[in-house]
PDB file of C-alpha atoms in Angstrom:
ATOM      1  CA  MET S 635     125.638 188.189 -99.034  1.00 52.00           C
ATOM      2  CA  SER S 636     128.322 186.293 -97.158  1.00 56.00           C
ATOM      3  CA  LYS S 637     127.706 184.925 -93.787  1.00 55.00           C
ATOM      4  CA  ASP S 638     130.311 187.339 -92.520  1.00 61.00           C
ATOM      5  CA  ASP S 639     128.197 190.551 -94.334  1.00 68.00           C
ATOM      6  CA  ARG S 640     125.968 192.346 -92.101  1.00 63.00           C
ATOM      7  CA  VAL S 641     122.827 194.976 -92.724  1.00 62.00           C
ATOM      8  CA  GLU S 642     121.885 197.291 -90.751  1.00 60.00           C
ATOM      9  CA  VAL S 643     118.006 197.414 -89.486  1.00 62.00           C
ATOM     10  CA  ARG S 644     116.627 200.201 -87.402  1.00 63.00           C
ATOM     11  CA  GLY S 645     119.975 200.867 -85.895  1.00 60.00           C
ATOM     12  CA  LEU S 646     121.017 197.100 -85.265  1.00 71.00           C
ATOM     13  CA  TRP S 647     123.189 195.356 -87.654  1.00 65.00           C
ATOM     14  CA  TYR S 648     122.440 191.369 -88.618  1.00 74.00           C
ATOM     15  CA  THR S 649     124.443 188.740 -90.324  1.00 83.00           C
ATOM     16  CA  LYS S 650     122.814 186.717 -93.112  1.00 86.00           C
ATOM     17  CA  GLN S 651     122.565 183.836 -90.521  1.00 89.00           C
ATOM     18  CA  GLN S 652     120.659 186.546 -87.812  1.00 90.00           C
ATOM     19  CA  CYS S 653     118.417 187.528 -90.369  1.00 91.00           C
ATOM     20  CA  TYR S 654     117.088 183.765 -90.715  1.00 94.00           C
ATOM     21  CA  THR S 655     117.282 183.266 -87.154  1.00 94.00           C
ATOM     22  CA  THR S 656     115.018 186.580 -86.612  1.00 93.00           C
ATOM     23  CA  ALA S 657     112.627 184.995 -88.896  1.00 95.00           C
ATOM     24  CA  LEU S 658     112.015 182.005 -87.339  1.00 96.00           C
ATOM     25  CA  GLY S 659     111.936 183.503 -83.722  1.00 95.00           C
ATOM     26  CA  ILE S 660     108.838 185.020 -85.241  1.00 96.00           C
ATOM     27  CA  ASP S 661     107.281 182.094 -87.128  1.00 97.00           C
ATOM     28  CA  PRO S 662     109.311 178.552 -86.709  1.00 96.00           C
ATOM     29  CA  THR S 663     106.799 177.052 -89.097  1.00 96.00           C
ATOM     30  CA  ILE S 664     108.534 178.472 -92.510  1.00 96.00           C
ATOM     31  CA  SER S 665     110.320 175.554 -94.104  1.00 97.00           C
ATOM     32  CA  ASN S 666     112.233 177.912 -96.782  1.00 96.00           C
ATOM     33  CA  VAL S 667     113.637 179.505 -93.705  1.00 97.00           C
ATOM     34  CA  TRP S 668     115.160 176.573 -92.005  1.00 97.00           C
ATOM     35  CA  TYR S 669     116.758 175.519 -95.418  1.00 97.00           C
ATOM     36  CA  ASN S 670     118.069 178.834 -96.195  1.00 96.00           C
ATOM     37  CA  LEU S 671     119.496 178.992 -92.455  1.00 96.00           C
ATOM     38  CA  GLY S 672     120.860 175.366 -93.367  1.00 96.00           C
ATOM     39  CA  ASN S 673     122.704 176.622 -96.408  1.00 94.00           C
ATOM     40  CA  SER S 674     124.260 179.498 -94.628  1.00 92.00           C
ATOM     41  CA  MET S 675     126.092 177.516 -92.265  1.00 90.00           C
ATOM     42  CA  SER S 676     129.637 176.138 -93.298  1.00 80.00           C
ATOM     43  CA  ARG S 677     130.152 173.161 -91.484  1.00 73.00           C
ATOM     44  CA  GLU S 678     128.386 170.471 -89.658  1.00 67.00           C
ATOM     45  CA  GLU S 679     129.747 171.283 -86.248  1.00 70.00           C
ATOM     46  CA  GLU S 680     128.527 175.016 -86.499  1.00 87.00           C
ATOM     47  CA  ARG S 681     125.647 175.416 -84.376  1.00 91.00           C
ATOM     48  CA  VAL S 682     122.963 178.321 -84.445  1.00 92.00           C
ATOM     49  CA  VAL S 683     120.208 179.100 -81.853  1.00 93.00           C
ATOM     50  CA  VAL S 684     116.537 179.745 -82.531  1.00 95.00           C
ATOM     51  CA  ARG S 685     114.326 180.513 -79.599  1.00 94.00           C
ATOM     52  CA  GLY S 686     116.706 179.140 -77.228  1.00 93.00           C
ATOM     53  CA  VAL S 687     117.347 175.852 -78.952  1.00 95.00           C
ATOM     54  CA  SER S 688     120.676 174.798 -80.722  1.00 95.00           C
ATOM     55  CA  TYR S 689     120.670 173.309 -84.378  1.00 95.00           C
ATOM     56  CA  THR S 690     123.214 171.873 -86.554  1.00 95.00           C
ATOM     57  CA  LYS S 691     123.176 172.195 -90.263  1.00 96.00           C
ATOM     58  CA  GLN S 692     121.603 168.788 -90.799  1.00 96.00           C
ATOM     59  CA  GLN S 693     118.886 169.584 -88.054  1.00 96.00           C
ATOM     60  CA  CYS S 694     118.076 172.638 -90.232  1.00 97.00           C
ATOM     61  CA  TYR S 695     117.216 170.481 -92.770  1.00 98.00           C
ATOM     62  CA  ILE S 696     115.244 168.049 -91.040  1.00 98.00           C
ATOM     63  CA  LYS S 697     113.192 170.925 -89.476  1.00 98.00           C
ATOM     64  CA  ALA S 698     112.522 172.186 -93.094  1.00 98.00           C
ATOM     65  CA  VAL S 699     111.431 168.597 -94.532  1.00 98.00           C
ATOM     66  CA  GLU S 700     109.433 168.077 -91.371  1.00 98.00           C
ATOM     67  CA  ILE S 701     107.324 170.860 -92.243  1.00 98.00           C
ATOM     68  CA  ASN S 702     107.521 170.703 -96.017  1.00 98.00           C
ATOM     69  CA  PRO S 703     108.022 167.114 -97.026  1.00 97.00           C
ATOM     70  CA  SER S 704     107.782 168.024-100.664  1.00 97.00           C
ATOM     71  CA  ASP S 705     111.138 170.186-100.353  1.00 97.00           C
ATOM     72  CA  LEU S 706     113.121 168.369-102.601  1.00 96.00           C
ATOM     73  CA  GLN S 707     116.449 170.192-102.461  1.00 97.00           C
ATOM     74  CA  ALA S 708     116.112 170.233 -98.431  1.00 98.00           C
ATOM     75  CA  TRP S 709     115.937 166.230 -98.855  1.00 98.00           C
ATOM     76  CA  ASN S 710     118.920 166.473-101.222  1.00 97.00           C
ATOM     77  CA  ASN S 711     121.022 168.784 -98.799  1.00 97.00           C
ATOM     78  CA  LEU S 712     120.117 166.575 -95.786  1.00 97.00           C
ATOM     79  CA  GLY S 713     121.542 163.498 -97.698  1.00 96.00           C
ATOM     80  CA  ASP S 714     124.662 165.386 -98.017  1.00 95.00           C
ATOM     81  CA  THR S 715     125.460 165.685 -94.270  1.00 95.00           C
ATOM     82  CA  ILE S 716     125.214 162.168 -93.908  1.00 95.00           C
ATOM     83  CA  MET S 717     128.574 160.781 -93.523  1.00 90.00           C
ATOM     84  CA  SER S 718     128.009 156.877 -94.133  1.00 88.00           C
ATOM     85  CA  LYS S 719     125.625 154.773 -95.912  1.00 83.00           C
ATOM     86  CA  ASP S 720     124.802 153.118 -92.499  1.00 88.00           C
ATOM     87  CA  GLU S 721     124.110 156.402 -90.706  1.00 94.00           C
ATOM     88  CA  ARG S 722     120.640 157.671 -90.146  1.00 95.00           C
ATOM     89  CA  VAL S 723     118.782 160.743 -89.386  1.00 97.00           C
ATOM     90  CA  GLU S 724     115.155 160.724 -87.792  1.00 97.00           C
ATOM     91  CA  VAL S 725     112.748 162.721 -89.835  1.00 97.00           C
ATOM     92  CA  GLY S 726     109.268 162.931 -88.001  1.00 96.00           C
ATOM     93  CA  GLY S 727     110.003 159.804 -85.936  1.00 96.00           C
ATOM     94  CA  VAL S 728     111.262 157.862 -89.210  1.00 97.00           C
ATOM     95  CA  PRO S 729     114.734 156.931 -89.752  1.00 97.00           C
ATOM     96  CA  TYR S 730     116.427 157.934 -93.102  1.00 96.00           C
ATOM     97  CA  THR S 731     119.797 156.713 -94.885  1.00 94.00           C
ATOM     98  CA  MET S 732     121.764 159.045 -96.997  1.00 94.00           C
ATOM     99  CA  TYR S 733     120.202 157.016-100.027  1.00 93.00           C
ATOM    100  CA  GLU S 734     116.519 157.399 -98.700  1.00 95.00           C
ATOM    101  CA  CYS S 735     117.061 161.178 -98.530  1.00 97.00           C
ATOM    102  CA  TYR S 736     118.307 161.359-102.374  1.00 97.00           C
ATOM    103  CA  THR S 737     115.592 158.818-103.334  1.00 96.00           C
ATOM    104  CA  THR S 738     112.758 160.467-101.734  1.00 97.00           C
ATOM    105  CA  ALA S 739     113.794 163.900-103.704  1.00 97.00           C
ATOM    106  CA  LEU S 740     113.875 162.173-106.870  1.00 97.00           C
ATOM    107  CA  GLY S 741     110.347 160.423-105.954  1.00 95.00           C
ATOM    108  CA  ILE S 742     109.277 164.042-105.659  1.00 96.00           C
ATOM    109  CA  ASP S 743     111.082 165.196-108.879  1.00 97.00           C
ATOM    110  CA  PRO S 744     112.974 162.859-110.873  1.00 97.00           C
ATOM    111  CA  THR S 745     114.398 165.287-113.306  1.00 97.00           C
ATOM    112  CA  ILE S 746     116.911 167.309-111.049  1.00 97.00           C
ATOM    113  CA  SER S 747     120.332 166.320-112.201  1.00 97.00           C
ATOM    114  CA  ASN S 748     122.249 167.258-109.183  1.00 97.00           C
ATOM    115  CA  VAL S 749     120.400 164.677-106.915  1.00 98.00           C
ATOM    116  CA  TRP S 750     121.177 162.019-109.487  1.00 98.00           C
ATOM    117  CA  TYR S 751     124.522 162.734-109.176  1.00 98.00           C
ATOM    118  CA  ASN S 752     124.946 162.908-105.364  1.00 97.00           C
ATOM    119  CA  LEU S 753     123.115 159.510-105.285  1.00 96.00           C
ATOM    120  CA  GLY S 754     125.516 158.315-107.575  1.00 95.00           C
ATOM    121  CA  ASN S 755     128.584 159.161-105.298  1.00 94.00           C
ATOM    122  CA  ALA S 756     126.446 157.848-102.489  1.00 92.00           C
ATOM    123  CA  ILE S 757     126.498 154.235-103.844  1.00 90.00           C
ATOM    124  CA  PRO S 758     129.650 152.109-103.347  1.00 85.00           C
ATOM    125  CA  ARG S 759     131.534 150.958-106.356  1.00 77.00           C
ATOM    126  CA  GLY S 760     130.306 147.360-107.451  1.00 70.00           C
ATOM    127  CA  GLU S 761     127.041 146.249-108.204  1.00 66.00           C
ATOM    128  CA  GLU S 762     124.785 147.614-105.340  1.00 85.00           C
ATOM    129  CA  ARG S 763     121.502 149.232-106.562  1.00 89.00           C
ATOM    130  CA  VAL S 764     119.170 151.504-105.105  1.00 90.00           C
ATOM    131  CA  GLU S 765     115.681 151.760-105.869  1.00 92.00           C
ATOM    132  CA  VAL S 766     114.085 155.141-107.397  1.00 94.00           C
ATOM    133  CA  GLY S 767     110.564 154.848-108.515  1.00 89.00           C
ATOM    134  CA  GLY S 768     110.171 151.293-108.629  1.00 91.00           C
ATOM    135  CA  HIS S 769     113.520 150.873-110.706  1.00 93.00           C
ATOM    136  CA  SER S 770     116.826 149.953-109.735  1.00 94.00           C
ATOM    137  CA  TYR S 771     120.022 151.899-110.457  1.00 95.00           C
ATOM    138  CA  THR S 772     123.516 151.330-110.464  1.00 94.00           C
ATOM    139  CA  LYS S 773     126.167 153.789-109.844  1.00 95.00           C
ATOM    140  CA  GLN S 774     126.877 153.888-113.326  1.00 95.00           C
ATOM    141  CA  GLN S 775     123.216 154.125-114.138  1.00 96.00           C
ATOM    142  CA  CYS S 776     122.786 157.343-111.907  1.00 97.00           C
ATOM    143  CA  TYR S 777     125.675 159.028-113.977  1.00 98.00           C
ATOM    144  CA  MET S 778     124.015 158.174-116.956  1.00 97.00           C
ATOM    145  CA  LYS S 779     120.858 159.842-115.703  1.00 98.00           C
ATOM    146  CA  VAL S 780     122.589 162.922-114.830  1.00 98.00           C
ATOM    147  CA  LEU S 781     123.859 163.247-118.387  1.00 98.00           C
ATOM    148  CA  GLU S 782     120.595 162.470-119.932  1.00 98.00           C
ATOM    149  CA  LEU S 783     119.035 165.461-117.889  1.00 98.00           C
ATOM    150  CA  ASN S 784     122.221 167.379-118.238  1.00 98.00           C
ATOM    151  CA  PRO S 785     125.084 166.437-121.077  1.00 97.00           C
ATOM    152  CA  SER S 786     127.103 169.327-120.092  1.00 97.00           C
ATOM    153  CA  ASP S 787     128.133 168.115-116.499  1.00 98.00           C
ATOM    154  CA  ALA S 788     131.621 167.645-116.679  1.00 98.00           C
ATOM    155  CA  ASP S 789     132.042 165.738-113.404  1.00 98.00           C
ATOM    156  CA  ALA S 790     129.570 163.382-114.483  1.00 98.00           C
ATOM    157  CA  TRP S 791     131.404 162.424-117.607  1.00 98.00           C
ATOM    158  CA  PHE S 792     134.351 161.771-115.458  1.00 98.00           C
ATOM    159  CA  ASN S 793     132.727 159.412-113.099  1.00 97.00           C
ATOM    160  CA  LEU S 794     131.101 157.662-115.669  1.00 97.00           C
ATOM    161  CA  GLY S 795     134.418 156.939-117.296  1.00 97.00           C
ATOM    162  CA  ASN S 796     135.554 155.908-113.653  1.00 96.00           C
ATOM    163  CA  ASN S 797     132.656 153.439-113.361  1.00 95.00           C
ATOM    164  CA  THR S 798     132.609 152.052-117.027  1.00 95.00           C
ATOM    165  CA  PRO S 799     135.406 149.083-117.444  1.00 93.00           C
ATOM    166  CA  LEU S 800     137.918 149.448-120.105  1.00 92.00           C
ATOM    167  CA  GLY S 801     136.786 147.858-123.247  1.00 91.00           C
ATOM    168  CA  GLY S 802     133.138 148.323-122.346  1.00 91.00           C
ATOM    169  CA  ASP S 803     130.550 150.909-123.407  1.00 93.00           C
ATOM    170  CA  VAL S 804     127.648 152.514-122.214  1.00 96.00           C
ATOM    171  CA  VAL S 805     124.569 154.375-124.075  1.00 96.00           C
ATOM    172  CA  VAL S 806     123.531 158.181-123.202  1.00 97.00           C
ATOM    173  CA  LYS S 807     120.750 159.629-125.276  1.00 95.00           C
ATOM    174  CA  GLY S 808     121.204 156.799-127.699  1.00 96.00           C
ATOM    175  CA  VAL S 809     125.072 157.437-128.290  1.00 97.00           C
ATOM    176  CA  SER S 810     127.329 154.719-127.049  1.00 97.00           C
ATOM    177  CA  TYR S 811     130.384 155.726-125.315  1.00 97.00           C
ATOM    178  CA  THR S 812     133.571 154.223-124.322  1.00 97.00           C
ATOM    179  CA  LYS S 813     135.344 154.823-121.139  1.00 97.00           C
ATOM    180  CA  GLY S 814     138.175 156.911-122.986  1.00 97.00           C
ATOM    181  CA  HIS S 815     134.867 158.727-124.962  1.00 97.00           C
ATOM    182  CA  CYS S 816     133.789 159.650-121.453  1.00 98.00           C
ATOM    183  CA  TYR S 817     136.986 161.566-120.504  1.00 98.00           C
ATOM    184  CA  ILE S 818     136.991 163.003-123.823  1.00 98.00           C
ATOM    185  CA  LYS S 819     133.790 164.757-122.899  1.00 98.00           C
ATOM    186  CA  ALA S 820     134.950 165.352-119.550  1.00 98.00           C
ATOM    187  CA  VAL S 821     138.048 167.322-120.711  1.00 97.00           C
ATOM    188  CA  GLU S 822     136.140 168.851-123.699  1.00 97.00           C
ATOM    189  CA  LEU S 823     133.523 170.636-120.992  1.00 97.00           C
ATOM    190  CA  HIS S 824     136.497 171.045-118.670  1.00 96.00           C
ATOM    191  CA  PRO S 825     139.732 171.616-120.409  1.00 96.00           C
ATOM    192  CA  SER S 826     141.438 172.296-117.052  1.00 95.00           C
ATOM    193  CA  ASP S 827     140.493 168.960-115.194  1.00 96.00           C
ATOM    194  CA  LEU S 828     144.160 167.365-114.866  1.00 95.00           C
ATOM    195  CA  GLU S 829     142.640 164.175-113.664  1.00 96.00           C
ATOM    196  CA  ALA S 830     140.511 163.815-116.453  1.00 97.00           C
ATOM    197  CA  TRP S 831     143.392 164.340-118.711  1.00 97.00           C
ATOM    198  CA  GLY S 832     145.469 161.637-116.620  1.00 96.00           C
ATOM    199  CA  LYS S 833     142.689 159.312-116.957  1.00 96.00           C
ATOM    200  CA  LEU S 834     142.191 159.729-120.424  1.00 97.00           C
ATOM    201  CA  ALA S 835     145.741 159.000-121.110  1.00 96.00           C
ATOM    202  CA  ASP S 836     145.573 155.646-119.266  1.00 95.00           C
ATOM    203  CA  THR S 837     143.097 154.779-121.760  1.00 96.00           C
ATOM    204  CA  ILE S 838     145.368 154.728-124.753  1.00 96.00           C
ATOM    205  CA  MET S 839     147.132 151.795-125.060  1.00 91.00           C
ATOM    206  CA  THR S 840     150.357 152.661-126.771  1.00 90.00           C
ATOM    207  CA  ASN S 841     152.364 155.907-127.373  1.00 84.00           C
ATOM    208  CA  GLU S 842     152.056 156.123-130.975  1.00 86.00           C
ATOM    209  CA  GLU S 843     148.052 156.268-130.511  1.00 91.00           C
ATOM    210  CA  GLY S 844     145.977 159.191-129.623  1.00 93.00           C
ATOM    211  CA  VAL S 845     142.610 160.718-129.509  1.00 96.00           C
ATOM    212  CA  GLU S 846     140.931 163.726-130.565  1.00 96.00           C
ATOM    213  CA  VAL S 847     139.690 166.423-128.336  1.00 96.00           C
ATOM    214  CA  GLY S 848     137.722 169.297-129.332  1.00 95.00           C
ATOM    215  CA  GLY S 849     139.211 169.135-132.987  1.00 95.00           C
ATOM    216  CA  VAL S 850     142.598 168.425-131.700  1.00 95.00           C
ATOM    217  CA  TRP S 851     144.674 165.475-131.902  1.00 95.00           C
ATOM    218  CA  TYR S 852     146.578 164.264-128.700  1.00 95.00           C
ATOM    219  CA  THR S 853     149.025 161.343-128.276  1.00 95.00           C
ATOM    220  CA  LYS S 854     149.104 159.684-124.902  1.00 95.00           C
ATOM    221  CA  GLN S 855     152.055 161.665-124.096  1.00 94.00           C
ATOM    222  CA  GLU S 856     150.399 164.686-124.651  1.00 94.00           C
ATOM    223  CA  CYS S 857     147.440 163.650-122.591  1.00 95.00           C
ATOM    224  CA  TYR S 858     149.706 163.062-119.395  1.00 94.00           C
ATOM    225  CA  ASP S 859     151.333 166.201-120.088  1.00 92.00           C
ATOM    226  CA  ASN S 860     147.981 168.318-120.029  1.00 87.00           C
ATOM    227  CA  GLY S 861     147.365 166.060-116.664  1.00 78.00           C
ATOM    228  CA  GLY S 862     150.716 167.134-115.167  1.00 59.00           C
ATOM    229  CA  THR S 863     151.533 163.582-114.766  1.00 57.00           C
ATOM    230  CA  PRO S 864     154.072 162.865-117.793  1.00 51.00           C
ATOM    231  CA  GLN S 865     154.450 159.117-118.725  1.00 49.00           C
ATOM    232  CA  THR S 866     157.843 157.374-117.356  1.00 46.00           C
ATOM    233  CA  ASP S 867     159.148 154.789-119.499  1.00 42.00           C
TER     234      ASP S 867
END
C-alpha cells in the first residue's frame, strides 16, 4: 500500500498514514506504530498530527525508541535522519549523534548488516574510529563486517573498494581481496553498476592488461566502455 492509496472503513476513506495516526490516537504507547508512521513519511520536512501534536519523520522514530529502547531498526532509521556527525537528537533527555544511534542498534544486535553499512557510510574517510561492543572500527572495517554477514551486498563491495588503497588488500571471511577484486565482486553482483566498472578500469595499470569478471576477460578499455566512460589517450 502506497502513501496515496486509501482503504474504506465504515464509509470513511483512510490513507496509510491516517491508519497509523488513528491507531496512535487510540493508544500512543505502541512503539511499532510510531516506527511505521516514520517509515510512511517520504521526507524530513513532512509532518503528521497525532493527538493535536505535529511530528516529523525523525520525531516519530524518537517516540518509537523512547517507548521501546530495544527497537534496533528504529534506532537505525533515526540515525538515517541525522544529517551531520555533529548534529544530535534528544531521546529521553539524552543527546545522541548519528554514530550513537547506529552503535546503539548494533549493541542490541551486531548481526544486522545494513546497520554496519550505514555506520560505515557515516564515518568520514580517514582513520576515524567508532566503538561498537568494546571494539573500535574504521570505515573500511564496517564494510568488512557487512560482507562477513552478507557477502552478496554489491554496494558494500563497492564501498570497500573505495576505502582500500591501490596495492593494499583486505581480508573478508579468510579471503584476501585487493581494491580491484572488490570492484570485481561489485560488478559480478551488480553488472549494471556503471561507476563500479569505471573504478575497476582505474585499477588496471595498462591497456594491455585485463581482469576476469564472471568468467569473461575484460581489458581496461572494455571496463571503461561498460562504465560508459571510455578512456581517452
